[in-house]
Amino acid sequence: EGLEKGKREAAEESDYTEERWVLGGNNPCDDCKELADMGWVDIGELGQFPGDGETACKTNCECEIEYQ
């Protein structure tokens, strides 16, 4: 989670405006699949970070967020 928060801060400083959830691992949970299905959204719209415990996979999440 800390790494992802750092990535968001760097993205915002680089004037990126969008983020998307990218699935990781071989068996992502349904929550992560739903987040990934959102595609590109405004930064902050996802409302959470991989591994923050808010998805069904909790802190075992292997997903990441990409920015543009």
mmCIF file of N, CA and C in Angstrom:
data_model
loop_
_atom_site.group_PDB
_atom_site.id
_atom_site.type_symbol
_atom_site.label_atom_id
_atom_site.label_comp_id
_atom_site.label_asym_id
_atom_site.label_seq_id
_atom_site.Cartn_x
_atom_site.Cartn_y
_atom_site.Cartn_z
ATOM 1 N N GLU A 1 0.825 -1.198 0.000
ATOM 2 C CA GLU A 1 0.000 0.000 0.000
ATOM 3 C C GLU A 1 0.865 1.255 0.000
ATOM 4 N N GLY A 2 1.920 1.289 0.777
ATOM 5 C CA GLY A 2 2.790 2.455 0.841
ATOM 6 C C GLY A 2 3.431 2.765 -0.498
ATOM 7 N N LEU A 3 3.854 1.730 -1.202
ATOM 8 C CA LEU A 3 4.431 1.916 -2.534
ATOM 9 C C LEU A 3 3.411 2.563 -3.461
ATOM 10 N N GLU A 4 2.171 2.091 -3.420
ATOM 11 C CA GLU A 4 1.132 2.628 -4.298
ATOM 12 C C GLU A 4 0.812 4.085 -3.967
ATOM 13 N N LYS A 5 0.824 4.430 -2.695
ATOM 14 C CA LYS A 5 0.585 5.827 -2.321
ATOM 15 C C LYS A 5 1.712 6.712 -2.854
ATOM 16 N N GLY A 6 2.930 6.222 -2.783
ATOM 17 C CA GLY A 6 4.065 6.956 -3.326
ATOM 18 C C GLY A 6 3.965 7.135 -4.828
ATOM 19 N N LYS A 7 3.515 6.080 -5.513
ATOM 20 C CA LYS A 7 3.329 6.177 -6.958
ATOM 21 C C LYS A 7 2.276 7.220 -7.304
ATOM 22 N N ARG A 8 1.200 7.300 -6.516
ATOM 23 C CA ARG A 8 0.155 8.292 -6.781
ATOM 24 C C ARG A 8 0.714 9.704 -6.594
ATOM 25 N N GLU A 9 1.462 9.915 -5.526
ATOM 26 C CA GLU A 9 2.041 11.240 -5.292
ATOM 27 C C GLU A 9 2.942 11.642 -6.453
ATOM 28 N N ALA A 10 3.766 10.721 -6.927
ATOM 29 C CA ALA A 10 4.649 11.011 -8.056
ATOM 30 C C ALA A 10 3.846 11.293 -9.316
ATOM 31 N N ALA A 11 2.760 10.560 -9.530
ATOM 32 C CA ALA A 11 1.916 10.771 -10.708
ATOM 33 C C ALA A 11 1.276 12.152 -10.671
ATOM 34 N N GLU A 12 0.798 12.549 -9.519
ATOM 35 C CA GLU A 12 0.171 13.859 -9.387
ATOM 36 C C GLU A 12 1.195 14.971 -9.612
ATOM 37 N N GLU A 13 2.407 14.779 -9.125
ATOM 38 C CA GLU A 13 3.466 15.771 -9.334
ATOM 39 C C GLU A 13 3.878 15.839 -10.804
ATOM 40 N N SER A 14 3.659 14.762 -11.542
ATOM 41 C CA SER A 14 3.991 14.715 -12.964
ATOM 42 C C SER A 14 2.821 15.148 -13.839
ATOM 43 N N ASP A 15 1.789 15.670 -13.216
ATOM 44 C CA ASP A 15 0.596 16.157 -13.916
ATOM 45 C C ASP A 15 -0.207 15.058 -14.602
ATOM 46 N N TYR A 16 -0.057 13.816 -14.156
ATOM 47 C CA TYR A 16 -0.945 12.769 -14.648
ATOM 48 C C TYR A 16 -2.328 13.013 -14.064
ATOM 49 N N THR A 17 -3.346 12.622 -14.785
ATOM 50 C CA THR A 17 -4.710 12.894 -14.336
ATOM 51 C C THR A 17 -5.576 11.647 -14.235
ATOM 52 N N GLU A 18 -5.078 10.506 -14.716
ATOM 53 C CA GLU A 18 -5.906 9.297 -14.723
ATOM 54 C C GLU A 18 -5.152 8.123 -14.117
ATOM 55 N N GLU A 19 -5.946 7.176 -13.613
ATOM 56 C CA GLU A 19 -5.400 5.948 -13.040
ATOM 57 C C GLU A 19 -6.257 4.766 -13.479
ATOM 58 N N ARG A 20 -5.660 3.582 -13.439
ATOM 59 C CA ARG A 20 -6.420 2.354 -13.676
ATOM 60 C C ARG A 20 -5.829 1.237 -12.846
ATOM 61 N N TRP A 21 -6.704 0.333 -12.444
ATOM 62 C CA TRP A 21 -6.335 -0.837 -11.639
ATOM 63 C C TRP A 21 -5.883 -1.925 -12.601
ATOM 64 N N VAL A 22 -4.687 -2.467 -12.372
ATOM 65 C CA VAL A 22 -4.130 -3.512 -13.229
ATOM 66 C C VAL A 22 -4.051 -4.798 -12.424
ATOM 67 N N LEU A 23 -4.709 -5.835 -12.932
ATOM 68 C CA LEU A 23 -4.739 -7.107 -12.221
ATOM 69 C C LEU A 23 -3.363 -7.741 -12.153
ATOM 70 N N GLY A 24 -3.086 -8.377 -11.030
ATOM 71 C CA GLY A 24 -1.833 -9.090 -10.833
ATOM 72 C C GLY A 24 -2.116 -10.486 -10.311
ATOM 73 N N GLY A 25 -1.125 -11.329 -10.381
ATOM 74 C CA GLY A 25 -1.286 -12.692 -9.876
ATOM 75 C C GLY A 25 -2.123 -13.547 -10.812
ATOM 76 N N ASN A 26 -2.271 -14.796 -10.441
ATOM 77 C CA ASN A 26 -2.994 -15.753 -11.276
ATOM 78 C C ASN A 26 -4.473 -15.860 -10.944
ATOM 79 N N ASN A 27 -4.876 -15.359 -9.786
ATOM 80 C CA ASN A 27 -6.253 -15.548 -9.363
ATOM 81 C C ASN A 27 -6.759 -14.305 -8.622
ATOM 82 N N PRO A 28 -6.941 -13.184 -9.339
ATOM 83 C CA PRO A 28 -7.405 -11.960 -8.652
ATOM 84 C C PRO A 28 -8.825 -12.126 -8.118
ATOM 85 N N CYS A 29 -9.116 -11.439 -7.030
ATOM 86 C CA CYS A 29 -10.445 -11.538 -6.423
ATOM 87 C C CYS A 29 -11.468 -10.750 -7.256
ATOM 88 N N ASP A 30 -12.735 -10.978 -6.979
ATOM 89 C CA ASP A 30 -13.809 -10.307 -7.717
ATOM 90 C C ASP A 30 -13.775 -8.793 -7.517
ATOM 91 N N ASP A 31 -13.396 -8.336 -6.326
ATOM 92 C CA ASP A 31 -13.305 -6.889 -6.081
ATOM 93 C C ASP A 31 -12.277 -6.262 -7.017
ATOM 94 N N CYS A 32 -11.124 -6.901 -7.139
ATOM 95 C CA CYS A 32 -10.077 -6.376 -8.007
ATOM 96 C C CYS A 32 -10.508 -6.419 -9.469
ATOM 97 N N LYS A 33 -11.215 -7.460 -9.860
ATOM 98 C CA LYS A 33 -11.717 -7.536 -11.236
ATOM 99 C C LYS A 33 -12.668 -6.379 -11.524
ATOM 100 N N GLU A 34 -13.532 -6.060 -10.573
ATOM 101 C CA GLU A 34 -14.461 -4.936 -10.757
ATOM 102 C C GLU A 34 -13.711 -3.618 -10.872
ATOM 103 N N LEU A 35 -12.695 -3.430 -10.054
ATOM 104 C CA LEU A 35 -11.897 -2.208 -10.134
ATOM 105 C C LEU A 35 -11.179 -2.111 -11.473
ATOM 106 N N ALA A 36 -10.633 -3.231 -11.946
ATOM 107 C CA ALA A 36 -9.946 -3.239 -13.238
ATOM 108 C C ALA A 36 -10.917 -2.953 -14.381
ATOM 109 N N ASP A 37 -12.143 -3.426 -14.256
ATOM 110 C CA ASP A 37 -13.154 -3.211 -15.299
ATOM 111 C C ASP A 37 -13.540 -1.735 -15.451
ATOM 112 N N MET A 38 -13.222 -0.917 -14.460
ATOM 113 C CA MET A 38 -13.531 0.506 -14.538
ATOM 114 C C MET A 38 -12.686 1.210 -15.595
ATOM 115 N N GLY A 39 -11.539 0.620 -15.943
ATOM 116 C CA GLY A 39 -10.649 1.238 -16.924
ATOM 117 C C GLY A 39 -10.032 2.509 -16.375
ATOM 118 N N TRP A 40 -9.687 3.427 -17.269
ATOM 119 C CA TRP A 40 -9.067 4.688 -16.864
ATOM 120 C C TRP A 40 -10.100 5.597 -16.228
ATOM 121 N N VAL A 41 -9.798 6.106 -15.040
ATOM 122 C CA VAL A 41 -10.675 7.027 -14.306
ATOM 123 C C VAL A 41 -9.812 8.167 -13.757
ATOM 124 N N ASP A 42 -10.442 9.237 -13.302
ATOM 125 C CA ASP A 42 -9.705 10.341 -12.690
ATOM 126 C C ASP A 42 -8.951 9.848 -11.461
ATOM 127 N N ILE A 43 -7.759 10.395 -11.241
ATOM 128 C CA ILE A 43 -6.978 10.015 -10.065
ATOM 129 C C ILE A 43 -7.800 10.230 -8.802
ATOM 130 N N GLY A 44 -7.846 9.205 -7.969
ATOM 131 C CA GLY A 44 -8.596 9.238 -6.724
ATOM 132 C C GLY A 44 -9.954 8.565 -6.822
ATOM 133 N N GLU A 45 -10.447 8.348 -8.039
ATOM 134 C CA GLU A 45 -11.782 7.756 -8.208
ATOM 135 C C GLU A 45 -11.824 6.288 -7.792
ATOM 136 N N LEU A 46 -10.709 5.581 -7.904
ATOM 137 C CA LEU A 46 -10.706 4.179 -7.477
ATOM 138 C C LEU A 46 -10.967 4.080 -5.978
ATOM 139 N N GLY A 47 -10.491 5.050 -5.231
ATOM 140 C CA GLY A 47 -10.794 5.134 -3.803
ATOM 141 C C GLY A 47 -10.025 4.197 -2.897
ATOM 142 N N GLN A 48 -9.099 3.458 -3.435
ATOM 143 C CA GLN A 48 -8.323 2.533 -2.618
ATOM 144 C C GLN A 48 -7.047 2.159 -3.351
ATOM 145 N N PHE A 49 -6.197 1.422 -2.650
ATOM 146 C CA PHE A 49 -4.919 0.980 -3.189
ATOM 147 C C PHE A 49 -4.814 -0.536 -3.061
ATOM 148 N N PRO A 50 -4.103 -1.198 -3.988
ATOM 149 C CA PRO A 50 -3.856 -2.625 -3.819
ATOM 150 C C PRO A 50 -3.160 -2.891 -2.487
ATOM 151 N N GLY A 51 -3.637 -3.882 -1.772
ATOM 152 C CA GLY A 51 -3.025 -4.278 -0.517
ATOM 153 C C GLY A 51 -3.459 -3.473 0.691
ATOM 154 N N ASP A 52 -4.435 -2.555 0.515
ATOM 155 C CA ASP A 52 -4.854 -1.744 1.662
ATOM 156 C C ASP A 52 -5.893 -2.447 2.532
ATOM 157 N N GLY A 53 -6.286 -3.670 2.147
ATOM 158 C CA GLY A 53 -7.235 -4.447 2.948
ATOM 159 C C GLY A 53 -8.691 -4.207 2.596
ATOM 160 N N GLU A 54 -8.964 -3.352 1.628
ATOM 161 C CA GLU A 54 -10.344 -3.025 1.265
ATOM 162 C C GLU A 54 -10.949 -3.998 0.250
ATOM 163 N N THR A 55 -10.142 -4.808 -0.396
ATOM 164 C CA THR A 55 -10.648 -5.795 -1.351
ATOM 165 C C THR A 55 -10.726 -7.163 -0.675
ATOM 166 N N ALA A 56 -11.421 -8.091 -1.311
ATOM 167 C CA ALA A 56 -11.591 -9.438 -0.739
ATOM 168 C C ALA A 56 -10.248 -10.141 -0.526
ATOM 169 N N CYS A 57 -9.249 -9.792 -1.332
ATOM 170 C CA CYS A 57 -7.937 -10.431 -1.172
ATOM 171 C C CYS A 57 -7.105 -9.783 -0.067
ATOM 172 N N LYS A 58 -7.654 -8.722 0.535
ATOM 173 C CA LYS A 58 -7.024 -8.030 1.676
ATOM 174 C C LYS A 58 -5.601 -7.592 1.349
ATOM 175 N N THR A 59 -4.660 -7.899 2.220
ATOM 176 C CA THR A 59 -3.277 -7.469 2.011
ATOM 177 C C THR A 59 -2.502 -8.422 1.103
ATOM 178 N N ASN A 60 -3.167 -9.467 0.609
ATOM 179 C CA ASN A 60 -2.517 -10.416 -0.312
ATOM 180 C C ASN A 60 -2.625 -9.970 -1.761
ATOM 181 N N CYS A 61 -3.138 -8.793 -2.008
ATOM 182 C CA CYS A 61 -3.357 -8.288 -3.362
ATOM 183 C C CYS A 61 -2.033 -8.166 -4.115
ATOM 184 N N GLU A 62 -2.046 -8.616 -5.361
ATOM 185 C CA GLU A 62 -0.865 -8.529 -6.218
ATOM 186 C C GLU A 62 -1.085 -7.548 -7.369
ATOM 187 N N CYS A 63 -2.130 -6.755 -7.298
ATOM 188 C CA CYS A 63 -2.450 -5.797 -8.351
ATOM 189 C C CYS A 63 -1.624 -4.534 -8.186
ATOM 190 N N GLU A 64 -1.741 -3.640 -9.145
ATOM 191 C CA GLU A 64 -1.082 -2.346 -9.054
ATOM 192 C C GLU A 64 -1.958 -1.301 -9.753
ATOM 193 N N ILE A 65 -1.587 -0.057 -9.592
ATOM 194 C CA ILE A 65 -2.295 1.030 -10.268
ATOM 195 C C ILE A 65 -1.317 1.685 -11.231
ATOM 196 N N GLU A 66 -1.790 1.932 -12.455
ATOM 197 C CA GLU A 66 -1.004 2.645 -13.459
ATOM 198 C C GLU A 66 -1.590 4.050 -13.608
ATOM 199 N N TYR A 67 -0.744 4.974 -14.028
ATOM 200 C CA TYR A 67 -1.156 6.367 -14.174
ATOM 201 C C TYR A 67 -0.794 6.880 -15.560
ATOM 202 N N GLN A 68 -1.604 7.854 -16.018
ATOM 203 C CA GLN A 68 -1.306 8.546 -17.272
ATOM 204 C C GLN A 68 -1.807 9.966 -17.199
#
